Amino acid sequence: MKQAKIRLYVEHPLGPGQSVPLNKDQAHYLFGVMRLTVGDAVALFNGRDGEFVAEVAEAGKRRGTLLCVAQTKPLQMPPDLWLCFAPIKKARTDFIVEKAAEMGAARIQPMQTEFTNSERIRRDRLQAHAVEAAEQCGGTFVPEVADLTRLDRLLADWPEDRQIMFCDEALVGAAEALGAVEGDKWAILIGPEGGFSPRERERLHAMENAHAVSLGPRILRADTAAVAAMTVWQQHLGDWG
């Protein structure tokens, strides 16, 4: 079999000998854009069964079929980490979702804060960005992008066993304190442009399982802060070690 140069996310179950039907868009991409033909190889993953190499069994303009041959990667689950962020401008929100998927978030939670400028999101579009990021970075898991939720409602139902890394732009300190906190369930909270409101900051500081950290001596843009925060968390508590 030829070496697979294309990775494709599918929703169909994967396994040795499993046939995978393609929809119109997938068939157009593989056969119309990438010019694959019968016998060519494609790497498939569905977020549940790991990665499989498959060969093209049927190639048409509007449909096609792939046949799974062998597993090439097991399912690699990320740490139990949520990235909770306030949506900003469209392209920068897309960037946050893509980088969260690449860097190992298990769940991506858009949240509406008092200073959030965007009052709604296209969850399906953001989920597609998470899928695309997993396709490109070699991941076998795709994090769920949840519906936009108000921060006060999110905190009202917050599980007691999930720790919070609260990125407080008003704080200048170190993140080493995270290493002393027990627990393998975490969430990172990133505020909008303008930061969290005083009321929101006060509420977070009052929570026993919220741990305020600084991301350095300079105020970062929200999209930069998301990447910086995930880097800090992964290095201290995640699976980068």
PDB file of C-alpha atoms in Angstrom:
ATOM      1  CA  MET A   1       0.000   0.000   0.000  1.00  0.00           C
ATOM      2  CA  LYS A   2       1.124   3.555  -0.725  1.00  0.00           C
ATOM      3  CA  GLN A   3       2.055   5.800   2.201  1.00  0.00           C
ATOM      4  CA  ALA A   4      -0.808   7.962   3.474  1.00  0.00           C
ATOM      5  CA  LYS A   5      -0.102  11.650   2.993  1.00  0.00           C
ATOM      6  CA  ILE A   6      -3.614  12.838   3.906  1.00  0.00           C
ATOM      7  CA  ARG A   7      -5.374  12.575   7.277  1.00  0.00           C
ATOM      8  CA  LEU A   8      -9.142  12.712   7.339  1.00  0.00           C
ATOM      9  CA  TYR A   9     -11.616  12.877  10.213  1.00  0.00           C
ATOM     10  CA  VAL A  10     -14.668  10.674   9.796  1.00  0.00           C
ATOM     11  CA  GLU A  11     -17.596   9.911  12.082  1.00  0.00           C
ATOM     12  CA  HIS A  12     -17.831   6.280  10.999  1.00  0.00           C
ATOM     13  CA  PRO A  13     -16.494   3.432  13.217  1.00  0.00           C
ATOM     14  CA  LEU A  14     -12.974   2.283  12.354  1.00  0.00           C
ATOM     15  CA  GLY A  15     -11.460  -1.191  12.540  1.00  0.00           C
ATOM     16  CA  PRO A  16      -9.527  -3.737  10.449  1.00  0.00           C
ATOM     17  CA  GLY A  17     -11.542  -4.542   7.331  1.00  0.00           C
ATOM     18  CA  GLN A  18     -14.135  -1.827   8.067  1.00  0.00           C
ATOM     19  CA  SER A  19     -15.494  -0.002   5.025  1.00  0.00           C
ATOM     20  CA  VAL A  20     -15.972   3.749   5.424  1.00  0.00           C
ATOM     21  CA  PRO A  21     -18.435   5.563   3.109  1.00  0.00           C
ATOM     22  CA  LEU A  22     -17.548   9.121   2.139  1.00  0.00           C
ATOM     23  CA  ASN A  23     -19.968  12.002   1.857  1.00  0.00           C
ATOM     24  CA  LYS A  24     -20.022  14.408  -1.069  1.00  0.00           C
ATOM     25  CA  ASP A  25     -17.611  16.936   0.482  1.00  0.00           C
ATOM     26  CA  GLN A  26     -15.103  14.260   1.507  1.00  0.00           C
ATOM     27  CA  ALA A  27     -15.233  12.627  -1.917  1.00  0.00           C
ATOM     28  CA  HIS A  28     -14.708  15.979  -3.632  1.00  0.00           C
ATOM     29  CA  TYR A  29     -11.727  16.767  -1.401  1.00  0.00           C
ATOM     30  CA  LEU A  30      -9.999  13.387  -1.827  1.00  0.00           C
ATOM     31  CA  PHE A  31     -10.735  12.736  -5.492  1.00  0.00           C
ATOM     32  CA  GLY A  32     -11.409  16.164  -6.978  1.00  0.00           C
ATOM     33  CA  VAL A  33      -8.894  18.289  -5.069  1.00  0.00           C
ATOM     34  CA  MET A  34      -6.198  15.853  -3.926  1.00  0.00           C
ATOM     35  CA  ARG A  35      -6.577  13.602  -7.009  1.00  0.00           C
ATOM     36  CA  LEU A  36      -6.489  10.297  -5.149  1.00  0.00           C
ATOM     37  CA  THR A  37      -7.426   7.146  -7.033  1.00  0.00           C
ATOM     38  CA  VAL A  38      -8.324   3.551  -6.200  1.00  0.00           C
ATOM     39  CA  GLY A  39      -5.561   1.929  -4.165  1.00  0.00           C
ATOM     40  CA  ASP A  40      -4.218   5.178  -2.679  1.00  0.00           C
ATOM     41  CA  ALA A  41      -3.832   5.425   1.091  1.00  0.00           C
ATOM     42  CA  VAL A  42      -5.572   7.756   3.534  1.00  0.00           C
ATOM     43  CA  ALA A  43      -5.073   8.039   7.307  1.00  0.00           C
ATOM     44  CA  LEU A  44      -8.425   8.065   9.127  1.00  0.00           C
ATOM     45  CA  PHE A  45      -9.439   8.915  12.682  1.00  0.00           C
ATOM     46  CA  ASN A  46     -12.775   9.480  14.406  1.00  0.00           C
ATOM     47  CA  GLY A  47     -11.792  10.610  17.903  1.00  0.00           C
ATOM     48  CA  ARG A  48     -12.646   7.186  19.378  1.00  0.00           C
ATOM     49  CA  ASP A  49     -10.804   4.332  17.648  1.00  0.00           C
ATOM     50  CA  GLY A  50      -7.331   5.749  17.094  1.00  0.00           C
ATOM     51  CA  GLU A  51      -5.862   6.200  13.621  1.00  0.00           C
ATOM     52  CA  PHE A  52      -6.171   3.677  10.788  1.00  0.00           C
ATOM     53  CA  VAL A  53      -4.588   3.570   7.376  1.00  0.00           C
ATOM     54  CA  ALA A  54      -7.195   2.899   4.714  1.00  0.00           C
ATOM     55  CA  GLU A  55      -7.111   2.442   0.970  1.00  0.00           C
ATOM     56  CA  VAL A  56      -9.447   3.911  -1.597  1.00  0.00           C
ATOM     57  CA  ALA A  57     -11.818   1.143  -2.715  1.00  0.00           C
ATOM     58  CA  GLU A  58     -14.212   3.321  -4.729  1.00  0.00           C
ATOM     59  CA  ALA A  59     -13.618   6.828  -6.069  1.00  0.00           C
ATOM     60  CA  GLY A  60     -16.383   8.952  -7.579  1.00  0.00           C
ATOM     61  CA  LYS A  61     -17.200  12.619  -8.011  1.00  0.00           C
ATOM     62  CA  ARG A  62     -19.945  12.594  -5.370  1.00  0.00           C
ATOM     63  CA  ARG A  63     -19.187   9.534  -3.264  1.00  0.00           C
ATOM     64  CA  GLY A  64     -16.554   6.977  -2.480  1.00  0.00           C
ATOM     65  CA  THR A  65     -15.547   4.199  -0.128  1.00  0.00           C
ATOM     66  CA  LEU A  66     -12.402   3.601   1.911  1.00  0.00           C
ATOM     67  CA  LEU A  67     -11.354   0.271   3.393  1.00  0.00           C
ATOM     68  CA  CYS A  68      -9.498   0.218   6.721  1.00  0.00           C
ATOM     69  CA  VAL A  69      -6.350  -1.924   6.622  1.00  0.00           C
ATOM     70  CA  ALA A  70      -4.545  -1.547   9.951  1.00  0.00           C
ATOM     71  CA  GLN A  71      -4.330   0.699  12.997  1.00  0.00           C
ATOM     72  CA  THR A  72      -1.355   3.056  12.917  1.00  0.00           C
ATOM     73  CA  LYS A  73      -1.966   4.916  16.200  1.00  0.00           C
ATOM     74  CA  PRO A  74      -3.985   4.112  19.320  1.00  0.00           C
ATOM     75  CA  LEU A  75      -6.400   6.671  20.710  1.00  0.00           C
ATOM     76  CA  GLN A  76      -4.369   9.187  22.697  1.00  0.00           C
ATOM     77  CA  MET A  77      -6.566  10.997  25.198  1.00  0.00           C
ATOM     78  CA  PRO A  78      -5.520  14.478  26.342  1.00  0.00           C
ATOM     79  CA  PRO A  79      -5.382  15.499  30.014  1.00  0.00           C
ATOM     80  CA  ASP A  80      -8.767  16.297  31.584  1.00  0.00           C
ATOM     81  CA  LEU A  81      -8.370  20.001  30.868  1.00  0.00           C
ATOM     82  CA  TRP A  82     -11.053  22.487  29.856  1.00  0.00           C
ATOM     83  CA  LEU A  83     -10.178  25.739  28.142  1.00  0.00           C
ATOM     84  CA  CYS A  84     -12.802  28.345  29.048  1.00  0.00           C
ATOM     85  CA  PHE A  85     -12.444  31.604  27.149  1.00  0.00           C
ATOM     86  CA  ALA A  86     -14.428  34.677  26.178  1.00  0.00           C
ATOM     87  CA  PRO A  87     -14.977  34.890  22.394  1.00  0.00           C
ATOM     88  CA  ILE A  88     -13.324  37.824  20.669  1.00  0.00           C
ATOM     89  CA  LYS A  89     -13.039  38.768  17.000  1.00  0.00           C
ATOM     90  CA  LYS A  90     -13.904  35.939  14.614  1.00  0.00           C
ATOM     91  CA  ALA A  91     -10.425  35.094  13.311  1.00  0.00           C
ATOM     92  CA  ARG A  92      -8.859  35.272  16.765  1.00  0.00           C
ATOM     93  CA  THR A  93     -11.591  33.078  18.267  1.00  0.00           C
ATOM     94  CA  ASP A  94     -10.884  30.563  15.502  1.00  0.00           C
ATOM     95  CA  PHE A  95      -7.198  30.731  16.442  1.00  0.00           C
ATOM     96  CA  ILE A  96      -7.931  29.985  20.118  1.00  0.00           C
ATOM     97  CA  VAL A  97     -10.014  26.927  19.233  1.00  0.00           C
ATOM     98  CA  GLU A  98      -7.406  25.605  16.812  1.00  0.00           C
ATOM     99  CA  LYS A  99      -4.535  26.017  19.276  1.00  0.00           C
ATOM    100  CA  ALA A 100      -6.558  24.504  22.136  1.00  0.00           C
ATOM    101  CA  ALA A 101      -7.152  21.393  20.022  1.00  0.00           C
ATOM    102  CA  GLU A 102      -3.483  21.198  19.035  1.00  0.00           C
ATOM    103  CA  MET A 103      -2.164  21.718  22.562  1.00  0.00           C
ATOM    104  CA  GLY A 104      -4.272  19.122  24.322  1.00  0.00           C
ATOM    105  CA  ALA A 105      -7.553  20.531  25.626  1.00  0.00           C
ATOM    106  CA  ALA A 106     -10.220  17.911  26.315  1.00  0.00           C
ATOM    107  CA  ARG A 107     -13.089  20.425  26.148  1.00  0.00           C
ATOM    108  CA  ILE A 108     -13.368  23.943  24.768  1.00  0.00           C
ATOM    109  CA  GLN A 109     -15.908  26.126  26.582  1.00  0.00           C
ATOM    110  CA  PRO A 110     -16.738  29.598  25.184  1.00  0.00           C
ATOM    111  CA  MET A 111     -18.069  31.803  27.968  1.00  0.00           C
ATOM    112  CA  GLN A 112     -19.772  35.171  28.106  1.00  0.00           C
ATOM    113  CA  THR A 113     -18.342  37.529  30.696  1.00  0.00           C
ATOM    114  CA  GLU A 114     -19.400  41.034  31.650  1.00  0.00           C
ATOM    115  CA  PHE A 115     -16.859  42.511  29.225  1.00  0.00           C
ATOM    116  CA  THR A 116     -17.336  40.001  26.384  1.00  0.00           C
ATOM    117  CA  ASN A 117     -17.936  41.788  23.087  1.00  0.00           C
ATOM    118  CA  SER A 118     -19.296  38.796  21.165  1.00  0.00           C
ATOM    119  CA  GLU A 119     -22.743  37.673  22.307  1.00  0.00           C
ATOM    120  CA  ARG A 120     -22.995  34.586  20.118  1.00  0.00           C
ATOM    121  CA  ILE A 121     -20.839  32.062  18.306  1.00  0.00           C
ATOM    122  CA  ARG A 122     -21.208  29.536  15.502  1.00  0.00           C
ATOM    123  CA  ARG A 123     -20.523  26.381  17.473  1.00  0.00           C
ATOM    124  CA  ASP A 124     -20.595  24.161  14.385  1.00  0.00           C
ATOM    125  CA  ARG A 125     -17.977  26.321  12.673  1.00  0.00           C
ATOM    126  CA  LEU A 126     -15.714  26.307  15.725  1.00  0.00           C
ATOM    127  CA  GLN A 127     -16.116  22.526  16.029  1.00  0.00           C
ATOM    128  CA  ALA A 128     -15.004  22.225  12.405  1.00  0.00           C
ATOM    129  CA  HIS A 129     -11.883  24.237  13.252  1.00  0.00           C
ATOM    130  CA  ALA A 130     -11.122  21.818  16.104  1.00  0.00           C
ATOM    131  CA  VAL A 131     -11.466  18.879  13.699  1.00  0.00           C
ATOM    132  CA  GLU A 132      -9.192  20.541  11.148  1.00  0.00           C
ATOM    133  CA  ALA A 133      -6.575  21.242  13.805  1.00  0.00           C
ATOM    134  CA  ALA A 134      -6.595  17.586  14.896  1.00  0.00           C
ATOM    135  CA  GLU A 135      -6.259  16.486  11.266  1.00  0.00           C
ATOM    136  CA  GLN A 136      -3.216  18.683  10.740  1.00  0.00           C
ATOM    137  CA  CYS A 137      -1.366  18.038  14.005  1.00  0.00           C
ATOM    138  CA  GLY A 138      -1.681  14.252  13.998  1.00  0.00           C
ATOM    139  CA  GLY A 139      -4.033  14.049  16.944  1.00  0.00           C
ATOM    140  CA  THR A 140      -6.443  11.151  17.389  1.00  0.00           C
ATOM    141  CA  PHE A 141      -8.856  12.987  19.739  1.00  0.00           C
ATOM    142  CA  VAL A 142     -11.088  15.951  18.906  1.00  0.00           C
ATOM    143  CA  PRO A 143     -12.208  18.149  21.810  1.00  0.00           C
ATOM    144  CA  GLU A 144     -15.853  19.125  22.000  1.00  0.00           C
ATOM    145  CA  VAL A 145     -16.635  22.810  21.528  1.00  0.00           C
ATOM    146  CA  ALA A 146     -19.496  23.567  23.915  1.00  0.00           C
ATOM    147  CA  ASP A 147     -22.238  26.155  23.520  1.00  0.00           C
ATOM    148  CA  LEU A 148     -21.592  29.687  24.732  1.00  0.00           C
ATOM    149  CA  THR A 149     -22.409  29.909  28.456  1.00  0.00           C
ATOM    150  CA  ARG A 150     -22.498  32.858  30.824  1.00  0.00           C
ATOM    151  CA  LEU A 151     -19.618  32.830  33.290  1.00  0.00           C
ATOM    152  CA  ASP A 152     -21.870  33.276  36.328  1.00  0.00           C
ATOM    153  CA  ARG A 153     -23.939  30.249  35.309  1.00  0.00           C
ATOM    154  CA  LEU A 154     -20.808  28.247  34.586  1.00  0.00           C
ATOM    155  CA  LEU A 155     -19.401  28.957  38.047  1.00  0.00           C
ATOM    156  CA  ALA A 156     -22.753  28.335  39.767  1.00  0.00           C
ATOM    157  CA  ASP A 157     -22.665  24.716  38.574  1.00  0.00           C
ATOM    158  CA  TRP A 158     -18.915  24.282  38.839  1.00  0.00           C
ATOM    159  CA  PRO A 159     -17.871  20.750  39.960  1.00  0.00           C
ATOM    160  CA  GLU A 160     -16.033  20.737  43.275  1.00  0.00           C
ATOM    161  CA  ASP A 161     -13.384  18.304  42.040  1.00  0.00           C
ATOM    162  CA  ARG A 162     -12.269  20.448  39.088  1.00  0.00           C
ATOM    163  CA  GLN A 163      -9.502  22.951  39.810  1.00  0.00           C
ATOM    164  CA  ILE A 164      -9.367  26.319  38.049  1.00  0.00           C
ATOM    165  CA  MET A 165      -6.268  28.052  36.738  1.00  0.00           C
ATOM    166  CA  PHE A 166      -7.546  31.622  36.757  1.00  0.00           C
ATOM    167  CA  CYS A 167      -5.419  33.904  34.582  1.00  0.00           C
ATOM    168  CA  ASP A 168      -5.696  37.216  36.404  1.00  0.00           C
ATOM    169  CA  GLU A 169      -4.304  40.102  34.355  1.00  0.00           C
ATOM    170  CA  ALA A 170      -4.151  42.234  37.514  1.00  0.00           C
ATOM    171  CA  LEU A 171      -1.786  39.786  39.218  1.00  0.00           C
ATOM    172  CA  VAL A 172       1.973  39.689  38.931  1.00  0.00           C
ATOM    173  CA  GLY A 173       3.190  36.415  40.325  1.00  0.00           C
ATOM    174  CA  ALA A 174       4.485  32.968  39.487  1.00  0.00           C
ATOM    175  CA  ALA A 175       2.710  29.859  38.297  1.00  0.00           C
ATOM    176  CA  GLU A 176       4.833  27.427  40.315  1.00  0.00           C
ATOM    177  CA  ALA A 177       2.050  27.237  42.932  1.00  0.00           C
ATOM    178  CA  LEU A 178       0.048  25.091  40.509  1.00  0.00           C
ATOM    179  CA  GLY A 179       2.407  22.216  41.073  1.00  0.00           C
ATOM    180  CA  ALA A 180       1.369  21.996  44.729  1.00  0.00           C
ATOM    181  CA  VAL A 181      -2.331  21.593  43.939  1.00  0.00           C
ATOM    182  CA  GLU A 182      -3.712  18.065  43.928  1.00  0.00           C
ATOM    183  CA  GLY A 183      -6.222  16.912  41.350  1.00  0.00           C
ATOM    184  CA  ASP A 184      -6.190  15.757  37.748  1.00  0.00           C
ATOM    185  CA  LYS A 185      -9.305  17.653  36.609  1.00  0.00           C
ATOM    186  CA  TRP A 186      -8.583  21.228  35.615  1.00  0.00           C
ATOM    187  CA  ALA A 187      -9.881  24.222  33.698  1.00  0.00           C
ATOM    188  CA  ILE A 188      -8.121  27.334  32.423  1.00  0.00           C
ATOM    189  CA  LEU A 189     -10.132  30.557  32.469  1.00  0.00           C
ATOM    190  CA  ILE A 190      -9.142  33.306  30.017  1.00  0.00           C
ATOM    191  CA  GLY A 191     -10.930  36.645  30.113  1.00  0.00           C
ATOM    192  CA  PRO A 192     -11.903  38.907  27.198  1.00  0.00           C
ATOM    193  CA  GLU A 193     -10.251  42.058  25.941  1.00  0.00           C
ATOM    194  CA  GLY A 194     -10.389  44.301  28.978  1.00  0.00           C
ATOM    195  CA  GLY A 195     -10.132  41.342  31.334  1.00  0.00           C
ATOM    196  CA  PHE A 196     -12.550  40.076  33.936  1.00  0.00           C
ATOM    197  CA  SER A 197     -14.743  42.583  35.736  1.00  0.00           C
ATOM    198  CA  PRO A 198     -13.991  43.408  39.387  1.00  0.00           C
ATOM    199  CA  ARG A 199     -17.049  41.414  40.430  1.00  0.00           C
ATOM    200  CA  GLU A 200     -15.943  38.376  38.422  1.00  0.00           C
ATOM    201  CA  ARG A 201     -12.404  38.581  39.770  1.00  0.00           C
ATOM    202  CA  GLU A 202     -13.717  38.801  43.330  1.00  0.00           C
ATOM    203  CA  ARG A 203     -15.915  35.755  42.834  1.00  0.00           C
ATOM    204  CA  LEU A 204     -13.080  33.698  41.357  1.00  0.00           C
ATOM    205  CA  HIS A 205     -10.647  34.701  44.115  1.00  0.00           C
ATOM    206  CA  ALA A 206     -13.229  33.548  46.657  1.00  0.00           C
ATOM    207  CA  MET A 207     -13.468  30.036  45.203  1.00  0.00           C
ATOM    208  CA  GLU A 208     -11.364  27.460  47.057  1.00  0.00           C
ATOM    209  CA  ASN A 209     -10.559  25.502  43.909  1.00  0.00           C
ATOM    210  CA  ALA A 210      -9.588  28.589  41.839  1.00  0.00           C
ATOM    211  CA  HIS A 211      -5.894  29.434  41.670  1.00  0.00           C
ATOM    212  CA  ALA A 212      -4.923  32.840  40.311  1.00  0.00           C
ATOM    213  CA  VAL A 213      -1.746  32.977  38.219  1.00  0.00           C
ATOM    214  CA  SER A 214       0.138  35.584  36.265  1.00  0.00           C
ATOM    215  CA  LEU A 215       1.173  35.157  32.647  1.00  0.00           C
ATOM    216  CA  GLY A 216       4.085  37.519  33.015  1.00  0.00           C
ATOM    217  CA  PRO A 217       4.763  41.223  33.444  1.00  0.00           C
ATOM    218  CA  ARG A 218       2.919  42.287  30.281  1.00  0.00           C
ATOM    219  CA  ILE A 219      -0.801  42.197  29.514  1.00  0.00           C
ATOM    220  CA  LEU A 220      -1.375  39.689  26.717  1.00  0.00           C
ATOM    221  CA  ARG A 221      -4.044  39.661  24.043  1.00  0.00           C
ATOM    222  CA  ALA A 222      -6.720  37.069  24.752  1.00  0.00           C
ATOM    223  CA  ASP A 223      -5.577  34.714  21.984  1.00  0.00           C
ATOM    224  CA  THR A 224      -1.946  34.962  23.095  1.00  0.00           C
ATOM    225  CA  ALA A 225      -2.989  34.443  26.716  1.00  0.00           C
ATOM    226  CA  ALA A 226      -4.775  31.193  25.820  1.00  0.00           C
ATOM    227  CA  VAL A 227      -1.646  29.736  24.248  1.00  0.00           C
ATOM    228  CA  ALA A 228       0.585  30.994  27.090  1.00  0.00           C
ATOM    229  CA  ALA A 229      -1.742  29.610  29.760  1.00  0.00           C
ATOM    230  CA  MET A 230      -1.977  26.184  28.156  1.00  0.00           C
ATOM    231  CA  THR A 231       1.801  26.097  27.852  1.00  0.00           C
ATOM    232  CA  VAL A 232       2.223  26.925  31.549  1.00  0.00           C
ATOM    233  CA  TRP A 233      -0.338  24.310  32.589  1.00  0.00           C
ATOM    234  CA  GLN A 234       1.027  21.586  30.301  1.00  0.00           C
ATOM    235  CA  GLN A 235       4.572  22.116  31.556  1.00  0.00           C
ATOM    236  CA  HIS A 236       3.526  21.973  35.207  1.00  0.00           C
ATOM    237  CA  LEU A 237       0.680  19.459  35.242  1.00  0.00           C
ATOM    238  CA  GLY A 238       0.024  18.134  31.765  1.00  0.00           C
ATOM    239  CA  ASP A 239       1.376  15.446  29.456  1.00  0.00           C
ATOM    240  CA  TRP A 240       4.345  17.333  28.017  1.00  0.00           C
ATOM    241  CA  GLY A 241       6.771  15.907  30.549  1.00  0.00           C
TER     242      GLY A 241
END
